[in-house]
Short mmCIF file of C-alpha atoms in Angstrom, two decimals:
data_model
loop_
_atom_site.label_atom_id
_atom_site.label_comp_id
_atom_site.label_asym_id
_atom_site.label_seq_id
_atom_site.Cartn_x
_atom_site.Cartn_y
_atom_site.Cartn_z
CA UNK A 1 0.00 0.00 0.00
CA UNK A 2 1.33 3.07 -0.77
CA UNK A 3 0.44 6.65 0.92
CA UNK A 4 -0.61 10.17 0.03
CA UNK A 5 -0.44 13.41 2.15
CA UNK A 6 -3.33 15.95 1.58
CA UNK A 7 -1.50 19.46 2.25
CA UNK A 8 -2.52 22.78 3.96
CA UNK A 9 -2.93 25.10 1.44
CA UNK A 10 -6.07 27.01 2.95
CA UNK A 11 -6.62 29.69 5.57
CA UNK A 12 -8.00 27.33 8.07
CA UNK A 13 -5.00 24.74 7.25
CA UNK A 14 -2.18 25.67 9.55
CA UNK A 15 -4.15 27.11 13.20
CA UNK A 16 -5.46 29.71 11.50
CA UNK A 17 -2.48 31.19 9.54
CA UNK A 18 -2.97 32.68 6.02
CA UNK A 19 -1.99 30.27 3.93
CA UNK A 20 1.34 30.92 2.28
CA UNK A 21 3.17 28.75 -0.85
CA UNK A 22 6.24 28.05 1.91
CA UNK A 23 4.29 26.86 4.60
CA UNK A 24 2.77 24.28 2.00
CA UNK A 25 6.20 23.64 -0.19
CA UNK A 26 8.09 22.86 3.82
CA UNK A 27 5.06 20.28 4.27
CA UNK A 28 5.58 18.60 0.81
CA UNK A 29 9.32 18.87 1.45
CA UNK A 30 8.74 16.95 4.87
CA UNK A 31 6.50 14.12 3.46
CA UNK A 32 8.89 13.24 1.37
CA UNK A 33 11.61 13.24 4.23
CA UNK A 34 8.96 11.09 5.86
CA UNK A 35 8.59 8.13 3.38
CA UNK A 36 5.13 9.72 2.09
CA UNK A 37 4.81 8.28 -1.64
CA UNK A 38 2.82 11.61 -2.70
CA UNK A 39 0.97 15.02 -1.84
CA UNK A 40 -2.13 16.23 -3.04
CA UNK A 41 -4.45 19.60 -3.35
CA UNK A 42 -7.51 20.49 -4.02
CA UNK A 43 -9.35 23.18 -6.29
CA UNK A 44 -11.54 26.01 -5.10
CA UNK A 45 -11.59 29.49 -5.28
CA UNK A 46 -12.60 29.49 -0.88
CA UNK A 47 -13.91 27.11 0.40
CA UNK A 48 -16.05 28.11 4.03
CA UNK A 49 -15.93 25.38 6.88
CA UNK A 50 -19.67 25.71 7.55
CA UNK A 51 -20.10 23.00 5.70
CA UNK A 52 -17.57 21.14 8.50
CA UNK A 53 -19.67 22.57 11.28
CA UNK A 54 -17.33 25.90 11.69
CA UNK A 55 -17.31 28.97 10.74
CA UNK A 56 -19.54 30.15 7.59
CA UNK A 57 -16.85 32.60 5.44
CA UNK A 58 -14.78 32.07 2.63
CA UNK A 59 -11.00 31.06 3.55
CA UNK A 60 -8.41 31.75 1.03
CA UNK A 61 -7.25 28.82 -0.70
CA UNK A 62 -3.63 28.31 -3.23
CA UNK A 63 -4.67 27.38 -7.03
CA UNK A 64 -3.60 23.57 -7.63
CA UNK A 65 -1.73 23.43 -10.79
CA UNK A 66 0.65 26.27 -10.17
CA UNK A 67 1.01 25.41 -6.45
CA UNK A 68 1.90 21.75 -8.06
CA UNK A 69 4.34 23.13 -10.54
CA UNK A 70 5.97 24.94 -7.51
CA UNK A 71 6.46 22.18 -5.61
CA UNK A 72 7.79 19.85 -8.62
CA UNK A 73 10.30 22.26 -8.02
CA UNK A 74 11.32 21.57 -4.60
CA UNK A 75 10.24 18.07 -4.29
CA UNK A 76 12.21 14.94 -5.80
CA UNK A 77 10.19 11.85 -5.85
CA UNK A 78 6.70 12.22 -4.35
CA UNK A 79 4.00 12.04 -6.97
CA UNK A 80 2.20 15.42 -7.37
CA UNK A 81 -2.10 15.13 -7.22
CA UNK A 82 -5.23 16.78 -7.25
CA UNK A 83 -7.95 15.73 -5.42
CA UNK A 84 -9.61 17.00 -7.04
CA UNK A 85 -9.88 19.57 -9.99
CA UNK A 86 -13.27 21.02 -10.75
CA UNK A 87 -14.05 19.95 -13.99
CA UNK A 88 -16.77 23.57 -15.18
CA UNK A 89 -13.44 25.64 -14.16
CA UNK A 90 -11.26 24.88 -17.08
CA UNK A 91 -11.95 23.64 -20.58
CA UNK A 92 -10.52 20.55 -21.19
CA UNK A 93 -7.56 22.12 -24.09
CA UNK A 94 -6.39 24.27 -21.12
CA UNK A 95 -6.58 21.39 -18.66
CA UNK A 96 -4.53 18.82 -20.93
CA UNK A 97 -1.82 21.73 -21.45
CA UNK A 98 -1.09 22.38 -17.91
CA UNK A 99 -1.44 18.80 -16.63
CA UNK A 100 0.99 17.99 -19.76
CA UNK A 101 3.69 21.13 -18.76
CA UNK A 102 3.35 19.95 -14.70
CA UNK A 103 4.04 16.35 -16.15
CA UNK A 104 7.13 17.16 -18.30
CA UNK A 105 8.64 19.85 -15.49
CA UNK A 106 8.01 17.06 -12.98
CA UNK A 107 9.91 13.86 -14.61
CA UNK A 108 6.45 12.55 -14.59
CA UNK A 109 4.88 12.56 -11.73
CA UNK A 110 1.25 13.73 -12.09
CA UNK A 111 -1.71 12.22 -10.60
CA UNK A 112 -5.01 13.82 -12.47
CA UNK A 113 -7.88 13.94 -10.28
CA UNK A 114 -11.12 15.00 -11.24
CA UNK A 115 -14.81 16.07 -10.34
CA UNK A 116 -17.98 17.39 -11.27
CA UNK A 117 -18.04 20.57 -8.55
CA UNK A 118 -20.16 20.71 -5.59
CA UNK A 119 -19.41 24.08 -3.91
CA UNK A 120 -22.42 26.49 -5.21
CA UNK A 121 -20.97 29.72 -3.23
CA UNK A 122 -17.61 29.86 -5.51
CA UNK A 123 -19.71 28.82 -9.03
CA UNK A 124 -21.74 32.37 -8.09
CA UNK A 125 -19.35 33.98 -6.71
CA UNK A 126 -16.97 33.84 -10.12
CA UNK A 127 -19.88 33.78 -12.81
CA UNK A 128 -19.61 29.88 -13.59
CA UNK A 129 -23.33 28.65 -13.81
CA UNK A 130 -23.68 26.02 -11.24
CA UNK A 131 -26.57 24.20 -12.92
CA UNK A 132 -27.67 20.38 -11.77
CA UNK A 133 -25.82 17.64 -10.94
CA UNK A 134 -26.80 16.19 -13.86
CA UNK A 135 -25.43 19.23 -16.10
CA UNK A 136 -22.25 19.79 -14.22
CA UNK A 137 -21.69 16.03 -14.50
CA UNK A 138 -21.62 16.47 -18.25
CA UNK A 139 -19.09 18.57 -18.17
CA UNK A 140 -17.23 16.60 -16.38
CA UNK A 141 -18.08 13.49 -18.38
CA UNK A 142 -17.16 15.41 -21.63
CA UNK A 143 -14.29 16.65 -19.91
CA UNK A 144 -12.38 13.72 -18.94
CA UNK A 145 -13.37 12.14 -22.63
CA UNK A 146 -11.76 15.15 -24.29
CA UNK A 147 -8.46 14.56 -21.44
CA UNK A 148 -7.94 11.17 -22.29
CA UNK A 149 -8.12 12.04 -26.53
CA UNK A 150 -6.01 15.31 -25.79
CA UNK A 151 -3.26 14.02 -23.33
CA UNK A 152 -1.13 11.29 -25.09
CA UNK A 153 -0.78 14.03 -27.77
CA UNK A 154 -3.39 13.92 -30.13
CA UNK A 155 -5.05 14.25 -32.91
CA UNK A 156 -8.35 14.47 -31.02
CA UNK A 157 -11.52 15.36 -32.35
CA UNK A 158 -14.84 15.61 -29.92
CA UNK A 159 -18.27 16.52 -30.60
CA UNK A 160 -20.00 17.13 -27.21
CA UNK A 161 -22.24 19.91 -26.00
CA UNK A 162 -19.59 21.67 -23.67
CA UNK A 163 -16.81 20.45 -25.53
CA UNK A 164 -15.56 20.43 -29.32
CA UNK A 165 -12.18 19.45 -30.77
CA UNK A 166 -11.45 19.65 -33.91
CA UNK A 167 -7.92 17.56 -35.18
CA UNK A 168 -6.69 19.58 -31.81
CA UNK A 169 -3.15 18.67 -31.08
CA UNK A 170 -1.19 18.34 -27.58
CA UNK A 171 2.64 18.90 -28.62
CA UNK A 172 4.64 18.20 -26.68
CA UNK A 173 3.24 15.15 -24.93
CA UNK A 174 3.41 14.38 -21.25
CA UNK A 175 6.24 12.44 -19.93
CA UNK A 176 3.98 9.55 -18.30
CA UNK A 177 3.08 7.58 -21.81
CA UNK A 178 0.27 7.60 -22.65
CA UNK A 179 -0.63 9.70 -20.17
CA UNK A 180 -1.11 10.88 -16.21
CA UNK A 181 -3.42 8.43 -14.34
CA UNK A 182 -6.95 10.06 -14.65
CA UNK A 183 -9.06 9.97 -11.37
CA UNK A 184 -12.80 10.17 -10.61
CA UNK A 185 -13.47 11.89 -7.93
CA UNK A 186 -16.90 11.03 -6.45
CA UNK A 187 -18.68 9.53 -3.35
CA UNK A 188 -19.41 6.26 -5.60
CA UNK A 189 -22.63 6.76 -7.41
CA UNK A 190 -23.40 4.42 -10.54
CA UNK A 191 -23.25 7.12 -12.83
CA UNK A 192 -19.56 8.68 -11.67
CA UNK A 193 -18.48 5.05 -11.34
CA UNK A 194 -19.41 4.07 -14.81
CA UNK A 195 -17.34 7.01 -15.75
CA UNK A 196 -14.64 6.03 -14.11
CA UNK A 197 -15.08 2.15 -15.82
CA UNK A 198 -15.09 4.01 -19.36
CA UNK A 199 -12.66 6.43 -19.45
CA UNK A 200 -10.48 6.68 -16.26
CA UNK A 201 -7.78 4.97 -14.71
CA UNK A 202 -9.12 4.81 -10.99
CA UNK A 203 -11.88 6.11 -8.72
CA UNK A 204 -11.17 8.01 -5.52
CA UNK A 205 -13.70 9.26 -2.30
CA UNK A 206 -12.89 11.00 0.59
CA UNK A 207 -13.00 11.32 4.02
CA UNK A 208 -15.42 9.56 6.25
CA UNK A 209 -15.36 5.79 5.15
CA UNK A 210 -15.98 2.45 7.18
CA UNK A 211 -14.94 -0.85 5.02
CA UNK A 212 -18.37 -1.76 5.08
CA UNK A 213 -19.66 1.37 3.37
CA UNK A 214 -16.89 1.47 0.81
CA UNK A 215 -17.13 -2.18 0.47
CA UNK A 216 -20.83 -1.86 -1.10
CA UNK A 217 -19.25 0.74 -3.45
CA UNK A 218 -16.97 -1.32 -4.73
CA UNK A 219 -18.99 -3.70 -5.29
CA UNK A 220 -20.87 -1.25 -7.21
CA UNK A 221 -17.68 -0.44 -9.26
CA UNK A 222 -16.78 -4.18 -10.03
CA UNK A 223 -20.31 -5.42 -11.13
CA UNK A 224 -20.27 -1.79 -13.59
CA UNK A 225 -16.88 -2.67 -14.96
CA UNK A 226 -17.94 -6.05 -16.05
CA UNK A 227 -21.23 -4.60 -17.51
CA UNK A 228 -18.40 -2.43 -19.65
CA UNK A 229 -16.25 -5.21 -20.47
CA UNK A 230 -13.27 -4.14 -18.38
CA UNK A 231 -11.81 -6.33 -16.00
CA UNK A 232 -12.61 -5.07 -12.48
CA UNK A 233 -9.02 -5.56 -11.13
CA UNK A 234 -7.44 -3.08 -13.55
CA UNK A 235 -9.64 -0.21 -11.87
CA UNK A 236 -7.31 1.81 -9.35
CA UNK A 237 -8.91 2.46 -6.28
CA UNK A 238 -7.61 5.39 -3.80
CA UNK A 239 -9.36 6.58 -0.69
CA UNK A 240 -8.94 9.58 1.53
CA UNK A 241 -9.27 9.17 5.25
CA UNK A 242 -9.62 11.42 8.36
CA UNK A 243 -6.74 10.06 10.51
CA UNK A 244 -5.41 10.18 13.69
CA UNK A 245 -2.67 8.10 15.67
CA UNK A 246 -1.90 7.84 19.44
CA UNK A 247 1.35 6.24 20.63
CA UNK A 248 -0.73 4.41 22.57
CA UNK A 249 -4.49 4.63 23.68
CA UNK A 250 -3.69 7.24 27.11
CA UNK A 251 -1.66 9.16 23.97
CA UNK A 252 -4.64 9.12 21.61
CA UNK A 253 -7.14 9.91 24.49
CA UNK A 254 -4.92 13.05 24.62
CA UNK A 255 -4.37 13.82 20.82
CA UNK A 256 -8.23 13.41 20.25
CA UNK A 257 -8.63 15.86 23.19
CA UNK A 258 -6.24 18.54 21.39
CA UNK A 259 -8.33 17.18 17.99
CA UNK A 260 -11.37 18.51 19.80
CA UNK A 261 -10.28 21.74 20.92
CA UNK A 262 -8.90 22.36 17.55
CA UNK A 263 -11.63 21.42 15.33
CA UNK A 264 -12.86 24.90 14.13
CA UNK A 265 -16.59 25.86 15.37
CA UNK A 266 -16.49 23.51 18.54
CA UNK A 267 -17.87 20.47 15.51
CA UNK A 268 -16.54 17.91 17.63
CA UNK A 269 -17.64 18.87 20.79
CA UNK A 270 -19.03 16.31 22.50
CA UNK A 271 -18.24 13.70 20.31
CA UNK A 272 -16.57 10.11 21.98
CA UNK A 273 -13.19 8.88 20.39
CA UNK A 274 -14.64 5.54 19.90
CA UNK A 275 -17.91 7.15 17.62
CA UNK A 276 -15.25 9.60 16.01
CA UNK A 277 -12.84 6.44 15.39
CA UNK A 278 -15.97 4.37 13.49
CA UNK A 279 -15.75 5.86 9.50
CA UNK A 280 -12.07 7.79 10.29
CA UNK A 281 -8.50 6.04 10.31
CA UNK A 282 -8.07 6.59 13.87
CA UNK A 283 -6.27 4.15 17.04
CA UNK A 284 -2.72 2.78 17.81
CA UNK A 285 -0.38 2.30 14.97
CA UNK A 286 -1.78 -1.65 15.45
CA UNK A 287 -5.26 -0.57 15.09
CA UNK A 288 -4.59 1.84 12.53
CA UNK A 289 -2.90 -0.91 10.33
CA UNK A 290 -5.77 -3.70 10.70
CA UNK A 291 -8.05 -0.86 9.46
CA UNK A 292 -5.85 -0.42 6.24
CA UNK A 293 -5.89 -4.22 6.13
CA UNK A 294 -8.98 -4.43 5.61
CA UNK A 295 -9.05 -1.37 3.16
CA UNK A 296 -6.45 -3.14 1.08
CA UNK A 297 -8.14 -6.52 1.23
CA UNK A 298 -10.99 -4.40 -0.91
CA UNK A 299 -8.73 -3.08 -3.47
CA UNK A 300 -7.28 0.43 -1.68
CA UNK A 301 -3.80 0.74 -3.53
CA UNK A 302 -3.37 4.61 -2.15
CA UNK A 303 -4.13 6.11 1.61
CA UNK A 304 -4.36 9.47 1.42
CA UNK A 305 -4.08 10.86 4.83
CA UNK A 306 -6.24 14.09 6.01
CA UNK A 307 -4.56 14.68 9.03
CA UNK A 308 -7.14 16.74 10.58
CA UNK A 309 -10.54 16.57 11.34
CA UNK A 310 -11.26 19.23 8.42
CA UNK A 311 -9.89 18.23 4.75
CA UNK A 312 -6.53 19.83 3.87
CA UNK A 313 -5.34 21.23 7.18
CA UNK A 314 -2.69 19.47 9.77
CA UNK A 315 -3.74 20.28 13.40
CA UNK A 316 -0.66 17.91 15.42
CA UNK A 317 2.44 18.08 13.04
CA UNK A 318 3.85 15.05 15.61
CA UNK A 319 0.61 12.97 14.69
CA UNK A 320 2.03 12.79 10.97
CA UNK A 321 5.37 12.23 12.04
CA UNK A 322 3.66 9.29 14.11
CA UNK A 323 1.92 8.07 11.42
CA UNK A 324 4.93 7.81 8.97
CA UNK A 325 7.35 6.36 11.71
CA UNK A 326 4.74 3.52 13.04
CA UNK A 327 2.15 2.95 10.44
CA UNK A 328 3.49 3.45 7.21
CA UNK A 329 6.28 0.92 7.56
CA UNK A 330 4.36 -1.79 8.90
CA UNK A 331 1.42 -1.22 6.15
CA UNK A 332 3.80 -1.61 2.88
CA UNK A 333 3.34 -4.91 2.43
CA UNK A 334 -0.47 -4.87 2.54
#
């Protein structure tokens, strides 16, 4: 099993700091100090943590790509991800020429993920027309179509209704051949999944699973790739988790206690460690690893660890430190 950092690269990420391009390039310096096999960052104009049970105003957030072409810079070997672009932001010509510029500065290191949008405040906010699910799925759908044509270098030609090429060509090409790894980014539903089955390379969720849960969705995934005539092994799975490690359980009573007080808007208040620990990575490094066990025994190639209880933010820099020292060794082989 391999494992994934999701950097601070919002307001909210570091105890309240603005966010600023060193604070994030020192953390994706120190994963890969750490053993971490890649970073990631997401895409949004602000993002507000009502939606987290904090405070309801926008917090300032670093643009992906260029943050990711910054950090190629100052990073050796950790692969470089989204998780995940916004597919209504960019048209897809744009998209393949910056993901195929990041690859080449890189060595080759990109990880593409991608979604449909879900945050209506920043579609209003910067004129993009937030629409239905169903429309904004489209986009992405016609999107990642258009990606996988444009990427390996083209000619591509597309007839879709957000989307046209025309003999459109991507010179030079990536360095990955035939192209990044494309990811779906979605909570599992038939339709992203089937997406995913046609025209990606994996399918990644985030933050709150139990095995059970994710279990049923992959499932889901395996019964939709044979319906498509893939075979169901050859679709990547990834998963993001809420994590948190204790030495031992008197030292995880105590980080889960610091957690709380943390945890902008009091949105844990109350809550028990054990009903916290249920859908999150959370225990000794023992219990963490039987939970990733059981992750990999589904098919999870890629932990992504949100080491906070808030995506993108790292409350307890020790608590990664922890994690890479006693879980990440003892989880390889999984």
């Amino acid at each position: 099993m391999r494992f994934g950092l999701a950097l601070p690269h919002y307001d909210f990420s570091l105890d309240a700091r603005r966010v600023s391009f060193d604070a994030v390039a020192g953390w994706a310096r120190r994963a890969e100090a750490l053993g971490f096999d890649s970073v990631w960052v997401s895409d949004h104009f602000f993002l507000s943590l009502g939606r987290y049970g904090g405070p309801d105003r926008p917090q300032g957030s670093l643009e992906p790509l260029t943050t990711l072409a910054g950090l190629a810079a100052v990073t050796q070997r950790v692969r470089l991800g989204t998780l995940v672009l916004c597919a209504p932001f960019r048209h897809p010509a744009v998209l393949a020429k910056q993901a195929t510029a990041l690859d080449l500065l890189s060595g080759g290191r990109v990880e593409l993920g991608i979604g449909a949008g879900w945050y209506r405040e920043e579609f209003e906010a910067f004129g993009y027309r937030f629409g239905t699910v169903g429309e904004r799925f489209r986009i992405l759908e016609e999107t990642v179509r258009a990606l996988g044509l444009l990427l390996p270098g083209g000619p591509a030609t597309f007839e879709g209704r957000h989307v046209a090429l025309r003999e459109a060509y991507n010179h030079p090409p990536p360095a990955q051949r035939p192209r990044p790894p494309i990811w779906i980014g979605a909570k599992g539903g038939e339709r992203a999944l089937r997406l995913a089955a046609r025209h990606a390379d994996g399918w990644n969720t985030v933050w709150r699973w139990t095995p059970r849960a994710y279990g049923e969705r992959v499932a889901v995934a395996r019964r939709i790739c044979e319906e498509e005539g893939r075979d169901p092994t050859t679709l990547r799975l990834s998963l993001g988790l809420a994590t948190l490690v204790g030495e031992d359980e008197r030292d995880l009573v105590a980080r889960f206690r610091a957690l709380q007080r943390w945890t902008p808007g009091g949105a844990l208040d109350g809550e028990l460690l054990d009903a916290y620990a249920v859908d999150t990575l959370t225990g000794t490094p023992e219990r963490v690893v039987e939970r990733l066990a059981a992750f990999a025994e589904l098919g999870v190639e890629e932990v992504i660890v949100g080491a906070a209880s808030v995506p993108f933010a790292i409350f307890d820099p020790g608590m990664v430190e922890l994690f890479a020292e006693a879980v990440i060794p003892a989880a390889r082989g999984l």
